[in-house]
Structure formats: structure tokens, C-alpha cells
Backbone as CSV, one residue per row, in Angstrom:
resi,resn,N_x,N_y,N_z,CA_x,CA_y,CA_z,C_x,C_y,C_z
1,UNK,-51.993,-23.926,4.683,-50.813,-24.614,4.229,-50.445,-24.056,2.846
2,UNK,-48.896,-23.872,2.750,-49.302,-22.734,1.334,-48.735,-23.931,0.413
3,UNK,-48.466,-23.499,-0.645,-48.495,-24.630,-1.645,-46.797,-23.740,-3.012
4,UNK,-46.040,-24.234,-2.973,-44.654,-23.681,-3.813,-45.300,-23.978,-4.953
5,UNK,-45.070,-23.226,-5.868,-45.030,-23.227,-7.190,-44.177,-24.315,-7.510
6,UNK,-44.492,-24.815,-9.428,-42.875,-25.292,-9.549,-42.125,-24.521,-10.338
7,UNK,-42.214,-23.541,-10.446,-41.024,-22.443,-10.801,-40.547,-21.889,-9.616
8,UNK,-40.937,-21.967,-8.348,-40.583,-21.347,-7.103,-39.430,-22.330,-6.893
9,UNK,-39.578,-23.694,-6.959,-38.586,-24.709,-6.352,-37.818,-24.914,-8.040
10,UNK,-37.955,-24.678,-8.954,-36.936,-25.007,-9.668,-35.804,-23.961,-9.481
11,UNK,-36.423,-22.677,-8.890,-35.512,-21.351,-9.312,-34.727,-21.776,-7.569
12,UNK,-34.941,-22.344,-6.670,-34.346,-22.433,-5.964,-33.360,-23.855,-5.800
13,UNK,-33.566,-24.599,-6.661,-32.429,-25.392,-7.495,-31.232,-25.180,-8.362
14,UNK,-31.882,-24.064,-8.807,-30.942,-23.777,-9.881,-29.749,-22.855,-8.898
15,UNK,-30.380,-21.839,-7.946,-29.522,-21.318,-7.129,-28.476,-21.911,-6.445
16,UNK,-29.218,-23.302,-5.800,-27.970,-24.132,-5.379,-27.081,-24.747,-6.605
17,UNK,-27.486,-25.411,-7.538,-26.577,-25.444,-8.691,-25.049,-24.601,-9.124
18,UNK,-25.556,-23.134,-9.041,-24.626,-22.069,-8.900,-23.664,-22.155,-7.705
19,UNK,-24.222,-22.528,-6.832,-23.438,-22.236,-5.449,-22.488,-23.409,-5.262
20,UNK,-23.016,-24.727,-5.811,-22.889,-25.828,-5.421,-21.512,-25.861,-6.510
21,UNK,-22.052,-25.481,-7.626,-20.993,-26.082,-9.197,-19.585,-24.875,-9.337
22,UNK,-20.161,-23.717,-9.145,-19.824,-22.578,-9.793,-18.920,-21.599,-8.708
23,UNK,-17.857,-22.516,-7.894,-17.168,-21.666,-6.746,-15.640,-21.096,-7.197
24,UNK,-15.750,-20.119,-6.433,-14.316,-20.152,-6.861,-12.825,-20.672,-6.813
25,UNK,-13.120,-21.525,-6.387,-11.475,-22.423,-6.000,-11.795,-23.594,-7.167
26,UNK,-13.553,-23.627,-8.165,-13.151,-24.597,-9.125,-12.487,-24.596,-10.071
27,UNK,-12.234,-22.372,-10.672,-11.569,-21.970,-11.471,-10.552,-21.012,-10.871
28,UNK,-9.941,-21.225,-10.040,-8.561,-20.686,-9.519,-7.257,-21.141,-10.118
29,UNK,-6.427,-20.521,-10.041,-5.331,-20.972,-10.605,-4.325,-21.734,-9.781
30,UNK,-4.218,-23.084,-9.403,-3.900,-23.422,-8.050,-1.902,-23.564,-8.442
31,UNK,-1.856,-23.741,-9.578,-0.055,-23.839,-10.030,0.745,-22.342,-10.844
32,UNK,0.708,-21.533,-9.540,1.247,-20.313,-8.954,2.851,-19.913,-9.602
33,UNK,3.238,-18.693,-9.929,4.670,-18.373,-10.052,4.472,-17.101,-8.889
34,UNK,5.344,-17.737,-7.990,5.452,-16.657,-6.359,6.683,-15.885,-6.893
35,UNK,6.926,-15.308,-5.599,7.979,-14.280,-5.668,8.399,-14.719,-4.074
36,UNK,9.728,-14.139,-3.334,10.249,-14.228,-2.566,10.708,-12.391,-2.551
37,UNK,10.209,-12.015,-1.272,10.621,-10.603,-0.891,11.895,-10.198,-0.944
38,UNK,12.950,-11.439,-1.185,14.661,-10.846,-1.427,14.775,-10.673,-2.907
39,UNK,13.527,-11.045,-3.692,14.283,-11.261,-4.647,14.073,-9.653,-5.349
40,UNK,14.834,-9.468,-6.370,14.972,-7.945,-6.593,14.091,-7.618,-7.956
41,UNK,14.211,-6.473,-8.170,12.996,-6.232,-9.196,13.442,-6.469,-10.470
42,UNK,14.417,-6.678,-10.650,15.064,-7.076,-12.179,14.850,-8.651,-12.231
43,UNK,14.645,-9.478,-11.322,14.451,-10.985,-11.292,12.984,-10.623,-11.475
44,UNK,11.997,-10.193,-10.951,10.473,-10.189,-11.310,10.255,-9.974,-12.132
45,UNK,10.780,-8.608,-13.209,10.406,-8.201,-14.178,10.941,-9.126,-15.344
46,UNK,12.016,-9.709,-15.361,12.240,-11.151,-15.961,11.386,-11.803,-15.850
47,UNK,10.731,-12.269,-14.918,9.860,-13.746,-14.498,8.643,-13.610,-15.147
48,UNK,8.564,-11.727,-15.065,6.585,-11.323,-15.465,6.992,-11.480,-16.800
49,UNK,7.830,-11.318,-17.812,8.142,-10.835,-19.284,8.056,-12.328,-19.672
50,UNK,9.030,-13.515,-19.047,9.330,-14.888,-19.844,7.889,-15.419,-19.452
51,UNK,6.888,-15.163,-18.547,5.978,-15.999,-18.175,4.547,-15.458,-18.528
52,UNK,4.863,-14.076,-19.260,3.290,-13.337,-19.638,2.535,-13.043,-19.001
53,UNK,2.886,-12.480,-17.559,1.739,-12.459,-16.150,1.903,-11.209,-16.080
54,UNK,1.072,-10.369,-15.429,1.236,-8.882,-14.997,1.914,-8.978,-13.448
55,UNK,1.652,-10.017,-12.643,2.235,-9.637,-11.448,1.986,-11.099,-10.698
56,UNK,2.218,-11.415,-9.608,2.075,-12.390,-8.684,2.159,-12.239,-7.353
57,UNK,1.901,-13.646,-6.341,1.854,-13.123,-4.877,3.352,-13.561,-4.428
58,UNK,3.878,-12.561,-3.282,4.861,-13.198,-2.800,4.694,-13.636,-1.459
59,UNK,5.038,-14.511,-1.373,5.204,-15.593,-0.105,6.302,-15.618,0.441
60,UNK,6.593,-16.358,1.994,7.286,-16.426,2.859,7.877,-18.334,2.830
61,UNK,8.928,-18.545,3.582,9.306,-19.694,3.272,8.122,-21.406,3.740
62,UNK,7.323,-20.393,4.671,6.230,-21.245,4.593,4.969,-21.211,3.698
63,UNK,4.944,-20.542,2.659,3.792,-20.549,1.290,3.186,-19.189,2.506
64,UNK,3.337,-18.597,3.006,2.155,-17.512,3.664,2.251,-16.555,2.827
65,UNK,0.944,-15.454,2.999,1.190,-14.599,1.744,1.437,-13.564,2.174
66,UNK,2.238,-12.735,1.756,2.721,-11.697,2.464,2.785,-10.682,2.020
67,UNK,2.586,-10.775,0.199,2.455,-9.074,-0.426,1.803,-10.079,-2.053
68,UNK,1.681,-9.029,-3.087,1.953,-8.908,-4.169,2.386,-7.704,-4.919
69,UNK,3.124,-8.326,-6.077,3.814,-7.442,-6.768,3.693,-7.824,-8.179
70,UNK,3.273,-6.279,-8.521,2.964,-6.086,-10.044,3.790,-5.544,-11.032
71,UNK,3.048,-5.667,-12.491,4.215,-4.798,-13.214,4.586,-3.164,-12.751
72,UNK,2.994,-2.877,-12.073,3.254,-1.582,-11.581,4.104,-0.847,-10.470
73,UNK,3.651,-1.640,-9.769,5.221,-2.150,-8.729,6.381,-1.758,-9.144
74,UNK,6.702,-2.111,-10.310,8.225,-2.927,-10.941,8.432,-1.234,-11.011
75,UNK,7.643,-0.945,-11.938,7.311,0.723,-13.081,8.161,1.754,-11.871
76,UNK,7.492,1.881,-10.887,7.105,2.581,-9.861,9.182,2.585,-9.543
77,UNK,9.311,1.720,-9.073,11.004,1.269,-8.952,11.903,1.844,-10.247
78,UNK,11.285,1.536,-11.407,12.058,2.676,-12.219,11.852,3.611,-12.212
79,UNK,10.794,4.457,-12.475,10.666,5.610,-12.258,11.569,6.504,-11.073
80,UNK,11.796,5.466,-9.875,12.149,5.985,-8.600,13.649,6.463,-9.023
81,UNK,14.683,5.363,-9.912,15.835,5.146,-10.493,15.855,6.449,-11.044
82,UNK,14.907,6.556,-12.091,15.559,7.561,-13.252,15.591,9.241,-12.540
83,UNK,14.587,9.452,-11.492,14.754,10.599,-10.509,15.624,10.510,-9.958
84,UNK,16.662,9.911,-9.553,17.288,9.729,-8.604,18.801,9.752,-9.745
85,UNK,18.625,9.161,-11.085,19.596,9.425,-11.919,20.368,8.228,-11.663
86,UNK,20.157,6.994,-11.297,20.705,6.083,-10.954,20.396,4.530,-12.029
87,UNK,20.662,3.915,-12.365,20.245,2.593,-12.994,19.465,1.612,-11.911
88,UNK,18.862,1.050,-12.419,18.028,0.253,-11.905,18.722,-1.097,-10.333
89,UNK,18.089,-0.273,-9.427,18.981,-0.778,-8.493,18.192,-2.441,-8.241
90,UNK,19.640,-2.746,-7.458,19.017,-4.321,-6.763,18.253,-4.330,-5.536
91,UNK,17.607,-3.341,-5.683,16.533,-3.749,-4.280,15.646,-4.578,-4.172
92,UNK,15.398,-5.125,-3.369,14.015,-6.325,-2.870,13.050,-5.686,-3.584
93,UNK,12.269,-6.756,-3.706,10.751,-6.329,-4.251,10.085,-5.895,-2.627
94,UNK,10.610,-6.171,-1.895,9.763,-5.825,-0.386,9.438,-4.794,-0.618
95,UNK,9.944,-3.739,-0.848,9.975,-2.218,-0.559,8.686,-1.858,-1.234
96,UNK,8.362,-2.291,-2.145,7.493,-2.062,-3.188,6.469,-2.754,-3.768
97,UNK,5.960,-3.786,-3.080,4.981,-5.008,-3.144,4.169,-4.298,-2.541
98,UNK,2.785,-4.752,-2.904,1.833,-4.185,-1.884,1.674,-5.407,-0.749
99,UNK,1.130,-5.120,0.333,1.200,-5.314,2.210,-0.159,-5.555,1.884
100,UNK,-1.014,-4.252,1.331,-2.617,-4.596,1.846,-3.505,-5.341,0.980
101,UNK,-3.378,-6.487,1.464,-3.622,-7.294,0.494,-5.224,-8.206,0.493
102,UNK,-6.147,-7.944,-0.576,-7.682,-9.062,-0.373,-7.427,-10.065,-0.643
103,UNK,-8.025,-11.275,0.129,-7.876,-11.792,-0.806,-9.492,-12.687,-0.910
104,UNK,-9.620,-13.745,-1.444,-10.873,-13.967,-1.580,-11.366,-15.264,-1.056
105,UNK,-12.208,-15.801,-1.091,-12.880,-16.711,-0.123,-12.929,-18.158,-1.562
106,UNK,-12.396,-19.230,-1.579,-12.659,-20.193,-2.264,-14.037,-20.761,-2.505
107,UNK,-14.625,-20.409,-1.583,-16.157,-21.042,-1.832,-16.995,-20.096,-1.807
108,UNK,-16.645,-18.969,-2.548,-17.060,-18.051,-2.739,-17.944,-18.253,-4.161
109,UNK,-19.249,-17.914,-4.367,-19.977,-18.036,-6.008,-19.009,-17.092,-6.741
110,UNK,-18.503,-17.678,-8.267,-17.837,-16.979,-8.848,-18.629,-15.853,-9.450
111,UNK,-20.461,-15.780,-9.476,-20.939,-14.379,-9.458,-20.554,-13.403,-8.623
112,UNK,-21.127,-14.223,-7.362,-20.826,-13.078,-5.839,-19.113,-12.760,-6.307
113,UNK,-18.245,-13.316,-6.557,-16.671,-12.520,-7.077,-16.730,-12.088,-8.279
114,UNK,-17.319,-11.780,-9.067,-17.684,-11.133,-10.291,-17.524,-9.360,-9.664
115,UNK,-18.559,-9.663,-8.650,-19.270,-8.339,-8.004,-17.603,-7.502,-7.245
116,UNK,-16.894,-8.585,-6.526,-16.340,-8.041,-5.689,-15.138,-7.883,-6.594
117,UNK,-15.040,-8.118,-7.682,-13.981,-7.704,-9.103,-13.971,-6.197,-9.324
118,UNK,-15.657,-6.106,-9.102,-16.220,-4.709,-9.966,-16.002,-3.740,-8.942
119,UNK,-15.754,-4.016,-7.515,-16.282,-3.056,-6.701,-15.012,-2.656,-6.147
120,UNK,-13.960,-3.270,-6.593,-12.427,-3.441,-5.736,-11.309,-3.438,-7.026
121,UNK,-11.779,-3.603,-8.112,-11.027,-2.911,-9.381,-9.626,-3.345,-9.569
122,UNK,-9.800,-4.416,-8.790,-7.937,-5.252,-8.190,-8.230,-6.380,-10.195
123,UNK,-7.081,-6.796,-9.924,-7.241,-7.958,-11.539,-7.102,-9.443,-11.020
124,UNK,-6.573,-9.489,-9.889,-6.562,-11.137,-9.250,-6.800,-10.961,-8.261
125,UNK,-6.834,-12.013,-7.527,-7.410,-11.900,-5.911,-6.481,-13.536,-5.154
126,UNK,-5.498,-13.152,-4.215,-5.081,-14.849,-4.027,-6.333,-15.277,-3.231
127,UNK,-6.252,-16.560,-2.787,-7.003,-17.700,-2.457,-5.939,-17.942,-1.083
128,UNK,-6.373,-18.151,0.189,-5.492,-18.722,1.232,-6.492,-18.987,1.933
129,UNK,-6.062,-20.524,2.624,-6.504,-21.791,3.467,-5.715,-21.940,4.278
130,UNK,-6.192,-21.861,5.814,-5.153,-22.279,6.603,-4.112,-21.298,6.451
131,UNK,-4.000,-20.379,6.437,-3.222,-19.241,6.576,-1.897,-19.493,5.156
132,UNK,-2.490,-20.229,4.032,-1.060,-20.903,3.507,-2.268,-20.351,1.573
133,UNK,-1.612,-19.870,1.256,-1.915,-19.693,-0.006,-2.080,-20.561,-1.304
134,UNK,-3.195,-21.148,-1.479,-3.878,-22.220,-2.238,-3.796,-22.002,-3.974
135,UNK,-4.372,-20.563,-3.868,-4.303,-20.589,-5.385,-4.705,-18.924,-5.472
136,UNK,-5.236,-18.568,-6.969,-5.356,-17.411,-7.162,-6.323,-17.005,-8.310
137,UNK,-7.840,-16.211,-8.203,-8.057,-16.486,-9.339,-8.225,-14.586,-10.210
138,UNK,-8.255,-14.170,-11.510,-8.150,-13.896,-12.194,-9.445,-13.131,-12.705
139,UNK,-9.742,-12.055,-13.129,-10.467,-11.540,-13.749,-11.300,-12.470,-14.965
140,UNK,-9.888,-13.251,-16.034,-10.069,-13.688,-16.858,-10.490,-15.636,-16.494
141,UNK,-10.348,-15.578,-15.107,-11.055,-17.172,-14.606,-12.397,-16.694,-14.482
142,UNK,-12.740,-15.915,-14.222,-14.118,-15.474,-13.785,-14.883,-15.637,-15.504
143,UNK,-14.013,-14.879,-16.341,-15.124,-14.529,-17.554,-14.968,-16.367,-18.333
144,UNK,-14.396,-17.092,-17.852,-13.612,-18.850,-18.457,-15.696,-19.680,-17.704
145,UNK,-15.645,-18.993,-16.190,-16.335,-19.228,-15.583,-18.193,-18.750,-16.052
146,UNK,-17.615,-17.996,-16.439,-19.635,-17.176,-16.856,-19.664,-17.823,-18.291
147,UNK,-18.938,-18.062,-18.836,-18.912,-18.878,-20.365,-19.139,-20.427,-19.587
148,UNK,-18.890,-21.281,-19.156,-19.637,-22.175,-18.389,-21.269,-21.970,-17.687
149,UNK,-21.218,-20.959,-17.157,-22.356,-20.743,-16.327,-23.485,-20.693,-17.442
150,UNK,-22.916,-19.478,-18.715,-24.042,-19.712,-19.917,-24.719,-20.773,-20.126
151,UNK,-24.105,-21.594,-20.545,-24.808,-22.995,-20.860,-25.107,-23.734,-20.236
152,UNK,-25.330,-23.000,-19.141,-25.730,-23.923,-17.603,-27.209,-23.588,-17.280
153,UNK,-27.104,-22.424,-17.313,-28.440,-22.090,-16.345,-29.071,-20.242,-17.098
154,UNK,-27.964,-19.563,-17.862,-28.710,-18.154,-18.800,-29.511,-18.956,-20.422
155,UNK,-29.952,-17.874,-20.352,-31.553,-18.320,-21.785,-30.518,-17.183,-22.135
């Protein structure tokens, strides 16, 4: 009959602690600025400038997620303009949102998404439930998150 340590069962407390306390839909950003695929890139690049965001997800009239679009995005659309010798046209952000889109698991350990930050080099990740987009979290929710975790459970 073998016999657990009690550092064997505390360290497997503390694991659930993490798993249990420390998910990611506790530090997601659940009150969102979307985009709508008609809307054109001079309305985004407004929205990213008055609201201080690099980019957001765009959704469909039922909250589904259907792309995001960044400042780079936006860039990419001028650049296209000034080759072309034209001013900044009114095209949809459709054209130019990204399609392939991760996104991430809410009850996901915000370590285990630490990892998948590092390995996928993306800066947000949305959150979708039920095929309907919940929230979104952030490079900078993650580091909000390990500054919690410090004083939780690191020496």
C-alpha cells in the first residue's frame, strides 16, 4: 500500500487551484468593440484610433465570428491605395480581415494560453461558446493574470 507524501498531495492541490481559479474566460475581455464586414476601412481605423485597440473581431448579425481585423489589415489597404495611385477607397473590411481565425478555449489554464501565445505569436485570441463569440482575451490579460497567479501559488 504506498503511502503520498504531503508535498505529493499539496503539489497536486495547488495544480487544481490553477486550473480551478486561473481560466481563461476569468480574465477575458467579455465587453467587445466588433466590426461588421460592410463596414469600410476608414470606419475601423477611426474606431481602432478613438478606442486605443490594435484590432478587433468581426461578427455577423448573429454575434458569429467570422474574421478579425487589425491595424495591419487597415496598413495593408493603404498601401494597396497608394500603388494603385488612388485615395483610400471605401471598401469593406471583408476583403482584408483575416478568415483563419484561432480562437481559444475559455476554460483553458491561462498558463496552458501563455504557451499557446508563444507558439502562435497572434496578440489576442477570441473566446466563442455555442458558436456565438463570448469574449476575447489579450496578451496583456494573460500578463494582469500571472501577476495574480504570483501571489497565489510562485515563491
Amino acid at each position: 500500500m504506498g503511502i503520498k507524501s504531503f508535498q505529493g498531495a499539496r503539489k497536486e492541490q495547488n495544480q487544481e487551484l490553477e486550473q480551478d481559479l486561473f481560466k481563461v474566460s476569468d480574465f477575458m475581455t467579455k465587453d467587445l468593440i466588433t466590426f461588421k464586414a460592410n463596414q469600410t476601412v476608414e470606419e475601423v481605423i477611426n474606431t481602432l484610433i478613438k478606442h486605443k485597440i490594435s484590432g478587433g473581431p468581426v461578427v455577423n448579425d448573429k454575434n458569429e465570428l467570422i474574421g478579425i481585423i487589425s491595424e495591419g489589415d487597415c496598413i495593408k489597404q493603404i498601401s494597396e491605395s497608394r500603388y494603385h495611385n488612388m485615395p483610400v477607397s471605401d471598401d469593406s473590411i471583408e476583403r482584408y480581415m483575416a478568415k483563419d481565425i484561432e480562437t481559444i478555449d475559455g476554460n483553458l489554464n491561462v498558463l496552458d494560453a501563455a504557451k499557446q501565445f508563444l507558439d502562435s505569436k497572434r496578440r489576442r485570441f477570441p473566446i466563442v461558446e455555442d458558436g456565438k463569440l463570448i469574449g476575447q482575451i489579450s496578451q496583456k490579460d494573460i500578463l494582469k493574470a500571472a501577476l495574480k497567479l504570483k501571489g497565489q501559488n510562485w515563491k
